[in-house]
PDB file of C-alpha atoms in Angstrom:
ATOM      1  CA  MET J   1     -38.368   5.317 -27.719  1.00 97.00           C
ATOM      2  CA  TRP J   2     -39.219   3.958 -31.190  1.00 98.00           C
ATOM      3  CA  VAL J   3     -40.993   6.428 -33.621  1.00 98.00           C
ATOM      4  CA  GLU J   4     -42.971   4.951 -36.450  1.00 97.00           C
ATOM      5  CA  LEU J   5     -42.917   6.322 -39.895  1.00 96.00           C
ATOM      6  CA  PRO J   6     -44.625   8.557 -41.329  1.00 96.00           C
ATOM      7  CA  LEU J   7     -44.124  10.555 -38.070  1.00 97.00           C
ATOM      8  CA  ASP J   8     -41.461  13.308 -38.420  1.00 97.00           C
ATOM      9  CA  LEU J   9     -38.927  12.436 -35.798  1.00 98.00           C
ATOM     10  CA  ILE J  10     -38.137  16.108 -35.210  1.00 98.00           C
ATOM     11  CA  GLU J  11     -41.613  17.032 -34.678  1.00 98.00           C
ATOM     12  CA  VAL J  12     -41.910  14.247 -32.055  1.00 98.00           C
ATOM     13  CA  ALA J  13     -38.851  15.239 -30.361  1.00 98.00           C
ATOM     14  CA  GLU J  14     -40.101  18.989 -30.165  1.00 98.00           C
ATOM     15  CA  ALA J  15     -43.361  17.679 -28.769  1.00 99.00           C
ATOM     16  CA  VAL J  16     -41.478  15.571 -26.014  1.00 98.00           C
ATOM     17  CA  ALA J  17     -39.134  18.491 -25.241  1.00 98.00           C
ATOM     18  CA  GLU J  18     -42.016  20.943 -24.990  1.00 98.00           C
ATOM     19  CA  ASN J  19     -43.944  18.511 -22.735  1.00 97.00           C
ATOM     20  CA  ASP J  20     -47.080  18.522 -25.130  1.00 98.00           C
ATOM     21  CA  ALA J  21     -48.910  15.870 -23.430  1.00 98.00           C
ATOM     22  CA  ALA J  22     -51.726  15.869 -25.827  1.00 98.00           C
ATOM     23  CA  LYS J  23     -49.728  14.992 -28.835  1.00 98.00           C
ATOM     24  CA  VAL J  24     -47.379  12.605 -27.006  1.00 98.00           C
ATOM     25  CA  SER J  25     -50.177  10.742 -25.462  1.00 98.00           C
ATOM     26  CA  ALA J  26     -52.082  10.361 -28.687  1.00 98.00           C
ATOM     27  CA  TRP J  27     -48.943   8.753 -30.335  1.00 99.00           C
ATOM     28  CA  LEU J  28     -48.539   6.555 -27.463  1.00 98.00           C
ATOM     29  CA  ALA J  29     -52.144   5.436 -27.543  1.00 98.00           C
ATOM     30  CA  ASP J  30     -51.740   4.767 -31.195  1.00 98.00           C
ATOM     31  CA  GLY J  31     -48.764   2.777 -31.006  1.00 97.00           C
ATOM     32  CA  GLN J  32     -46.902   5.300 -33.156  1.00 98.00           C
ATOM     33  CA  VAL J  33     -44.396   5.985 -30.492  1.00 98.00           C
ATOM     34  CA  GLY J  34     -43.324   3.728 -27.730  1.00 98.00           C
ATOM     35  CA  LYS J  35     -40.945   1.647 -25.956  1.00 97.00           C
ATOM     36  CA  VAL J  36     -38.447  -0.691 -28.247  1.00 96.00           C
ATOM     37  CA  SER J  37     -39.590  -4.011 -27.609  1.00 95.00           C
ATOM     38  CA  GLU J  38     -37.285  -7.141 -27.437  1.00 97.00           C
ATOM     39  CA  THR J  39     -38.916  -8.202 -30.897  1.00 96.00           C
ATOM     40  CA  LYS J  40     -38.168  -4.769 -32.506  1.00 95.00           C
ATOM     41  CA  ALA J  41     -34.782  -4.840 -30.909  1.00 96.00           C
ATOM     42  CA  LEU J  42     -33.869  -8.345 -32.562  1.00 98.00           C
ATOM     43  CA  GLU J  43     -35.540  -7.124 -35.894  1.00 96.00           C
ATOM     44  CA  LEU J  44     -33.209  -4.151 -35.986  1.00 96.00           C
ATOM     45  CA  VAL J  45     -30.192  -6.088 -35.006  1.00 97.00           C
ATOM     46  CA  GLU J  46     -31.111  -8.828 -37.935  1.00 98.00           C
ATOM     47  CA  THR J  47     -31.847  -6.334 -40.602  1.00 95.00           C
ATOM     48  CA  ASP J  48     -29.585  -3.335 -39.743  1.00 95.00           C
ATOM     49  CA  PRO J  49     -31.457  -0.697 -41.147  1.00 95.00           C
ATOM     50  CA  PRO J  50     -30.204   3.004 -41.559  1.00 96.00           C
ATOM     51  CA  LEU J  51     -31.558   4.817 -38.562  1.00 97.00           C
ATOM     52  CA  TRP J  52     -31.459   8.154 -37.042  1.00 97.00           C
ATOM     53  CA  ALA J  53     -32.077   9.425 -33.521  1.00 98.00           C
ATOM     54  CA  VAL J  54     -32.622  12.382 -31.332  1.00 98.00           C
ATOM     55  CA  VAL J  55     -31.816  12.816 -27.731  1.00 98.00           C
ATOM     56  CA  VAL J  56     -34.256  14.526 -25.548  1.00 97.00           C
ATOM     57  CA  ALA J  57     -32.967  13.757 -22.168  1.00 95.00           C
ATOM     58  CA  PRO J  58     -33.931  11.283 -20.579  1.00 96.00           C
ATOM     59  CA  TRP J  59     -35.252   9.865 -23.760  1.00 97.00           C
ATOM     60  CA  VAL J  60     -33.616   8.794 -27.074  1.00 98.00           C
ATOM     61  CA  LEU J  61     -36.071   8.815 -29.999  1.00 98.00           C
ATOM     62  CA  ILE J  62     -35.206   6.346 -32.815  1.00 98.00           C
ATOM     63  CA  GLN J  63     -36.529   5.956 -36.341  1.00 98.00           C
ATOM     64  CA  ASN J  64     -35.814   4.328 -39.499  1.00 96.00           C
ATOM     65  CA  ARG J  65     -34.266   6.795 -41.874  1.00 93.00           C
ATOM     66  CA  ALA J  66     -36.708   7.456 -44.547  1.00 72.00           C
ATOM     67  CA  ASN J  67     -35.318   7.265 -48.231  1.00 66.00           C
ATOM     68  CA  ALA J  68     -32.022   5.961 -46.890  1.00 53.00           C
TER      69      ALA J  68
END
């Protein structure tokens, strides 16, 4: 799952782990969190930005590394 900046990746991971449906649903509805599209995946391959990730099984949350 892709996490847009300026969301805090750790806060999102915590909300997913705690099954905080209100927060996660709001982020999904706003497009701040979502499936990595084919377009986004190609962009990441082409630009090779610094990323960081958190595993909250069965999800892997990925975000651009801020200030990297």
